[in-house]
Every structure is written in C-alpha cells, then in structure tokens.
CSV table of C-alpha atoms in Angstrom, one decimal:
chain,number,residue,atom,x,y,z
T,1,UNK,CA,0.0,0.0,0.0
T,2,UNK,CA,1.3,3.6,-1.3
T,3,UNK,CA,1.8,5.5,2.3
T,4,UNK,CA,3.3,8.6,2.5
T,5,UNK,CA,4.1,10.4,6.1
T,6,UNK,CA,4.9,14.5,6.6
T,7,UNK,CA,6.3,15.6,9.8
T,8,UNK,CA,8.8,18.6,10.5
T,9,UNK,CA,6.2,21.3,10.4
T,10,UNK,CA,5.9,23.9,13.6
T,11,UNK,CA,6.0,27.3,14.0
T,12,UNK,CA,8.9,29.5,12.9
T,13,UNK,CA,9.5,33.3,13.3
T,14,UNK,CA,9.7,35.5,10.0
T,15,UNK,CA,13.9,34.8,8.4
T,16,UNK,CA,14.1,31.2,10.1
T,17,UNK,CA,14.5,28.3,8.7
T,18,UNK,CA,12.3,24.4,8.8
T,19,UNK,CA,12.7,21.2,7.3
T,20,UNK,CA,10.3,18.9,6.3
T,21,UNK,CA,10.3,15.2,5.9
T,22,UNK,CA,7.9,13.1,3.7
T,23,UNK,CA,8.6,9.2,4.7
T,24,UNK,CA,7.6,7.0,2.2
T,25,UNK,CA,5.9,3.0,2.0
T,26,UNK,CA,4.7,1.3,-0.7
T,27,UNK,CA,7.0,2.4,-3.3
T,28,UNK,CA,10.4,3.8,-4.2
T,29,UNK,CA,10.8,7.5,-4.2
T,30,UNK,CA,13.9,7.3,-6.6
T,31,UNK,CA,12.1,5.5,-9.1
T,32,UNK,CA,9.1,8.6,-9.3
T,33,UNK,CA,8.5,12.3,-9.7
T,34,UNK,CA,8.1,13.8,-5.9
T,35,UNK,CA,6.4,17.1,-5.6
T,36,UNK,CA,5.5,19.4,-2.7
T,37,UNK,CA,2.0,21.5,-2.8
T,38,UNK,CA,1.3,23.5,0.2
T,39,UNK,CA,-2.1,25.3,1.1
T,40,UNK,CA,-2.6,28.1,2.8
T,41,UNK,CA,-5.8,28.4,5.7
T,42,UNK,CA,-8.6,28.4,3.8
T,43,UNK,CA,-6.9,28.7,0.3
T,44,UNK,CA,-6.4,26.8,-2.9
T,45,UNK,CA,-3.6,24.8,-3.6
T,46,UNK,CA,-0.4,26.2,-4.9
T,47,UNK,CA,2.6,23.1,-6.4
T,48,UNK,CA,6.2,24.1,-4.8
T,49,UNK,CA,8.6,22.0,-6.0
T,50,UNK,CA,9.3,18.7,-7.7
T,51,UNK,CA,12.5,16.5,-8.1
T,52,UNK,CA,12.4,13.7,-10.6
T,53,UNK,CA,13.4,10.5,-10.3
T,54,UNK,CA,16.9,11.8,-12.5
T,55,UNK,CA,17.5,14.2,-9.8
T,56,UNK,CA,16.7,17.0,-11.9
T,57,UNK,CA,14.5,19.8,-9.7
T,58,UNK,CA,12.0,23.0,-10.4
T,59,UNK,CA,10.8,25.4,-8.1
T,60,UNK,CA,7.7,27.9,-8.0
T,61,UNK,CA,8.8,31.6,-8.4
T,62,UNK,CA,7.0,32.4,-5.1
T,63,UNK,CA,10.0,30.0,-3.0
T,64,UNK,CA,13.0,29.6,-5.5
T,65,UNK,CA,16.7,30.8,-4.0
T,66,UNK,CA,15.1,29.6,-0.5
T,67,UNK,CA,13.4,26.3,-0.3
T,68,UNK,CA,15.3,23.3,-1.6
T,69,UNK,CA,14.0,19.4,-2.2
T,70,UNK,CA,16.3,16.5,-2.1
T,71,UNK,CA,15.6,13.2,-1.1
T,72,UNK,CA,17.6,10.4,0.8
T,73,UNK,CA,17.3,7.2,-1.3
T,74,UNK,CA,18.5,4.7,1.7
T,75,UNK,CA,15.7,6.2,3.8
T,76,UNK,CA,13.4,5.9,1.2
T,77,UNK,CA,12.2,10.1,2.1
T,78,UNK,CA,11.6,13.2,0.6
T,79,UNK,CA,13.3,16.8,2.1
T,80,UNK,CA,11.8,20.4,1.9
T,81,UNK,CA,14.8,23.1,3.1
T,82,UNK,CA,12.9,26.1,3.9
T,83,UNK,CA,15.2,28.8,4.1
T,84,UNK,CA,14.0,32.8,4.5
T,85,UNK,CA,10.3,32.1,5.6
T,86,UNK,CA,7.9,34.7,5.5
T,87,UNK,CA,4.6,35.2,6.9
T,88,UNK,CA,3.1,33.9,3.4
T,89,UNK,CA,4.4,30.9,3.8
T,90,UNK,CA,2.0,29.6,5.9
T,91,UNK,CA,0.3,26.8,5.1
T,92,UNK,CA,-0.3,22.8,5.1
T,93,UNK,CA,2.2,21.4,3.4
T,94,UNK,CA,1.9,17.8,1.1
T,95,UNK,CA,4.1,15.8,-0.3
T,96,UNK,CA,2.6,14.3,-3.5
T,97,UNK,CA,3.7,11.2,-5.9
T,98,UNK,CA,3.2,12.2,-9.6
T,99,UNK,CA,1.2,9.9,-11.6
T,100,UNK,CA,3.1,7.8,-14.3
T,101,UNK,CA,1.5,7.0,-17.6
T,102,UNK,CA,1.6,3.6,-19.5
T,103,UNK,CA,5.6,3.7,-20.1
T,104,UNK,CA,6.5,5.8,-17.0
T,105,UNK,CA,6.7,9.0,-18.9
T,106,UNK,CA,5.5,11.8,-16.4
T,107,UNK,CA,2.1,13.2,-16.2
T,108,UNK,CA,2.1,16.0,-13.8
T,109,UNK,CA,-0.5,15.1,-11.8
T,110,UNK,CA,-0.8,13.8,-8.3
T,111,UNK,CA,-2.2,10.2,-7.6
T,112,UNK,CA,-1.1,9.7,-4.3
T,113,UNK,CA,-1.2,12.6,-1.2
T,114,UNK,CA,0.6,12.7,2.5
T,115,UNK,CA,-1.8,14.0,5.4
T,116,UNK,CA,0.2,17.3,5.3
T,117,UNK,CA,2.0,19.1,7.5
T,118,UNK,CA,1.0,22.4,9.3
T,119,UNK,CA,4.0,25.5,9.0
T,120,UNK,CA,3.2,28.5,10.6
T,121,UNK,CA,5.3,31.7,10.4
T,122,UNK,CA,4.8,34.0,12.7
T,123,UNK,CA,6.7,36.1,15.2
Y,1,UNK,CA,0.8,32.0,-17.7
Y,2,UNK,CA,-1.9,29.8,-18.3
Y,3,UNK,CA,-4.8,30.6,-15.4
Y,4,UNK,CA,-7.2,28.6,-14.6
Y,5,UNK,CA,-11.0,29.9,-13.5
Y,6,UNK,CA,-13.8,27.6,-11.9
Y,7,UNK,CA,-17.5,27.9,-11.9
Y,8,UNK,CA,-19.9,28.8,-9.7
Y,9,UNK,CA,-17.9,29.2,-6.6
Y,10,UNK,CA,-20.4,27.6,-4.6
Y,11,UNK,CA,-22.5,25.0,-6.1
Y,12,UNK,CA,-25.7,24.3,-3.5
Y,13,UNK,CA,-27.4,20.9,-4.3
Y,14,UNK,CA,-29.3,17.7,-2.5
Y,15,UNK,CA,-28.3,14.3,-3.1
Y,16,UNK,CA,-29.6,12.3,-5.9
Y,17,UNK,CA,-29.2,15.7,-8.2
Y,18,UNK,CA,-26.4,15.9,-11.4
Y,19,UNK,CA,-23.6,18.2,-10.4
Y,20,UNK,CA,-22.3,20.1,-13.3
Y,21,UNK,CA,-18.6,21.9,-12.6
Y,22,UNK,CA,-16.8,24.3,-14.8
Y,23,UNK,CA,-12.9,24.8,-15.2
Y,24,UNK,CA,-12.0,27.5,-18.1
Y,25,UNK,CA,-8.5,27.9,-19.4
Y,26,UNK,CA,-7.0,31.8,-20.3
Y,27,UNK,CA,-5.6,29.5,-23.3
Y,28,UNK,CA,-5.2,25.8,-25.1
Y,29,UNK,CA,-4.3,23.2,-22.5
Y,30,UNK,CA,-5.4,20.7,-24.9
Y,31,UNK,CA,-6.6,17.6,-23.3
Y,32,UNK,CA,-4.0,18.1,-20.4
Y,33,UNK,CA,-6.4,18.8,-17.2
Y,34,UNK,CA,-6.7,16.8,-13.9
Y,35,UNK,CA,-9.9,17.2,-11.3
Y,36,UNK,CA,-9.6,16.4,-7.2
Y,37,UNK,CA,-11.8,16.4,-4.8
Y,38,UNK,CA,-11.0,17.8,-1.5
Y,39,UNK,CA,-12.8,17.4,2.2
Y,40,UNK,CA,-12.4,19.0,5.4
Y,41,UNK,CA,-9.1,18.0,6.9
Y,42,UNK,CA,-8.1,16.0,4.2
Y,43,UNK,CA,-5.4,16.2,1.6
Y,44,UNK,CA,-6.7,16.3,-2.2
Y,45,UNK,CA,-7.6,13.2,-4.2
Y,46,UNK,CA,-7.0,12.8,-7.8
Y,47,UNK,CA,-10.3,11.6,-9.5
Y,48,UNK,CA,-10.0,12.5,-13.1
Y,49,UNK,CA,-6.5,12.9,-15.2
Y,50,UNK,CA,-5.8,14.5,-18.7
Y,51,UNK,CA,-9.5,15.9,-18.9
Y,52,UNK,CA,-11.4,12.3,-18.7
Y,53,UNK,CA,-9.7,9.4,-17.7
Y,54,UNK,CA,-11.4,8.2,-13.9
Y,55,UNK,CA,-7.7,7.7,-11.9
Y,56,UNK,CA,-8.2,4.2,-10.0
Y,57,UNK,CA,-10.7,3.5,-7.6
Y,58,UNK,CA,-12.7,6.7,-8.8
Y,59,UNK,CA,-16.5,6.0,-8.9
Y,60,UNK,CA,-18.7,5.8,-12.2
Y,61,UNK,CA,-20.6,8.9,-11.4
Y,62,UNK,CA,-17.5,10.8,-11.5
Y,63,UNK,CA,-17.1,11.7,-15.2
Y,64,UNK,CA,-14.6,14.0,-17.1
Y,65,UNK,CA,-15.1,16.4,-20.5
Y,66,UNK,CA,-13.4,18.7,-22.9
Y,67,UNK,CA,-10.5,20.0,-24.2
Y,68,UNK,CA,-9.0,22.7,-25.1
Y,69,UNK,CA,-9.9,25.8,-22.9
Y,70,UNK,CA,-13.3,24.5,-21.8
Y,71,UNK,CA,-13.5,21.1,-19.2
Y,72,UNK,CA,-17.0,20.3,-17.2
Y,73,UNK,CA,-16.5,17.3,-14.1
Y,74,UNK,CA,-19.8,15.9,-14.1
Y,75,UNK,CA,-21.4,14.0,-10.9
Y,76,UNK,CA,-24.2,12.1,-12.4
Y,77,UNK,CA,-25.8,11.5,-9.1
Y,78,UNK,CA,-24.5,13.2,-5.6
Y,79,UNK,CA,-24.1,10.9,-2.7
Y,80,UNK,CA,-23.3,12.6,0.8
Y,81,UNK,CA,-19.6,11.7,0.8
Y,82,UNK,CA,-19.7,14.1,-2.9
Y,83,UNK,CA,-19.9,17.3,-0.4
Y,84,UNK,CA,-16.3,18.9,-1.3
Y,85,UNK,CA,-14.6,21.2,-2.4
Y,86,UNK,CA,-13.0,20.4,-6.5
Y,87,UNK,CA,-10.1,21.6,-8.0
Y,88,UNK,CA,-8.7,21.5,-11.3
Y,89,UNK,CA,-5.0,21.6,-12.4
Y,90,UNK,CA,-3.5,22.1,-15.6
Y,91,UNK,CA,0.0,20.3,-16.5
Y,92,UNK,CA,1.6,24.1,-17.2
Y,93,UNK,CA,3.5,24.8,-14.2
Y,94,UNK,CA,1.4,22.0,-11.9
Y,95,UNK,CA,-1.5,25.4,-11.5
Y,96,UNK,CA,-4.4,24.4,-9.9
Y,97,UNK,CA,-7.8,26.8,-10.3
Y,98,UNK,CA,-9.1,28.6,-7.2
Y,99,UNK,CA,-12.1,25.8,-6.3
Y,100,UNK,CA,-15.7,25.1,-6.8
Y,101,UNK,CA,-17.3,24.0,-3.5
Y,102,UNK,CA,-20.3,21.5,-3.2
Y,103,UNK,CA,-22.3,21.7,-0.1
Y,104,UNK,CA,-25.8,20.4,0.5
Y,105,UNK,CA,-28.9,22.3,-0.2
C-alpha cells in the first residue's frame, strides 16, 4: 500500500528556517516524480517543487533561492529546506507522488497525497 | 501563464441531483487537465486525469469532459460523501484553479 508520512512542520518566526520530511511506503521514491503542494488556511492549492526520479528539480517563483527538495534514497524520504520564511508561507504542506503514464513517462499530476503538515510563520 | 478559472464558486445541491462543474483555461491546454476532490481536513484526491480518464478506484458517477480551454466534471448522481470542495489543475507549471465547493442544499 502507497503511504506517504509529513512531519517537520511547527511554528517559525519570520527569516528562520524548517525542514520537512515526507517518509515513504509502498514504493520507491527514486524510481518517481516527488512534488511538494502546500495550502494556505482556507486557500487553494499552490505546487512548490518537484524533483524527478533523474534528480533533476524546479521550483515555483513564489520560493525559488530559499526552499530546496532533495531526497535520501536509503531512507526511502523526501526533504523540503525552507530557508527565509515569510509570513506567506503559511500553510499545510503535502508531499505528493506524480502519476506515471503507460511507459512511466511523467504526467504532472498527483495520484497519491501525505496528510500534510502544518507550518506557521509568525513572530 | 496559463490561469485557470472555476465555476460557480459555490454549487448548492441535495443528493440524488447531477452536479455540473466548470474549469476555463486563459488559453489551449489541450486535453492536459486533472480534477480532485477535497474534504475537510483532508489532503486532495486525484479523481479525473488528462481531462477524462477516472484515476483508479474513482467511482462511475464521477465523469470528465473537454478539451482545449473548456473542461466540465460531471457527478451524475451526488451521494453525501460528494460534499467537497473540487479543484482543477493544468499540467503548465502543476496550476491548480481557485475551487468550486459543493455543499448540501
């Protein structure tokens, strides 16, 4: 069964820094497209970041030059360096598999979602 | 940028009744639109991938259309669990529209 597992979030004062885990079951996060797609109270969603299975990674505007996703392939998890927080930051935050089509190519979408984890900044 | 708009905001409806959502592209995203339904508490779920394909484990009486700039999620018959808020998200840049929200009537 496909399980994936935030944890990391908290609260952070305005210019500090968090990182965020994603631990993942059921499948091998090396092998797929990894995203992170945070939501602010009572918003929409907004997509972060991604890193694909080649290592290659792409950032929204709104957090590139301070958040950063890696992944540790012995621990089978998925990293979000948040660096320079600001009060708009706030939100859940998911870690998200990317659906594969029929020969692996990527799809861009999300078939499989982490409960999310809650970062508030705030001083 | 491609932006994504949904319509109504708000859809108010009882179960049993056809829901009828909108999603409208500022330009072509050809067939390349995914739906997800979202409750309370919960993280999204996919239910519909590149405009009408039912991702696995999705009901029947979820159903996807269009292509283009013009996609409609249709629910053919709401059952209480339906009561959600929907997104849609274009491929472009991983955007997701604003939200339609179903509650009950």
């Amino acid at each position: 069964e496909v399980q994936l597992v935030e944890s990391g979030g908290g609260l952070v004062q305005p210019g500090g820094s968090l990182r965020l885990s994603c631990a993942a079951s059921g499948f091998i996060v090396s092998s797929n497209y990894m995203s992170w797609v945070r939501q602010a109270p009572g918003k929409g969603l907004e997509w972060v970041s991604v890193i694909y299975s080649g290592g290659s990674t792409y950032y929204a505007d709104s957090v590139k030059g301070r958040f950063t996703i890696s992944r540790d392939n012995s621990k089978n998890t998925l990293y979000l360096q948040m660096n320079s927080l600001r009060d708009e930051d706030t939100a859940v935050y998911y870690c998200a598999r990317e659906l594969q089509g029929r020969f692996g190519e990527l799809l861009y979408y999300f078939d499989y979602w982490g409960q999310g984890t809650l970062v508030t900044v705030s001083s | 940028e491609i932006v994504l708009t949904q319509s109504p905001a708000t859809l108010s409806l009882s179960p049993g009744e056809r829901a009828t959502l909108s999603c409208r592209a500022s330009q072509s995203v050809s067939s390349y639109l995914a739906w997800y339904q979202q409750k309370p508490g919960q993280a999204p779920r996919l239910l519909i991938y590149d405009a009408s394909n039912r991702a696995t484990g999705i009901p029947a009486r979820f159903s996807g259309s269009g292509s283009g700039t013009d996609f409609t999620l249709t629910i053919s018959s709401l059952e209480p669990e339906d009561f959600a808020v929907y997104y849609c998200q274009q491929r472009t840049n991983r955007l997701f529209g604003p939200g339609t929200k179903v509650d009950i009537k």
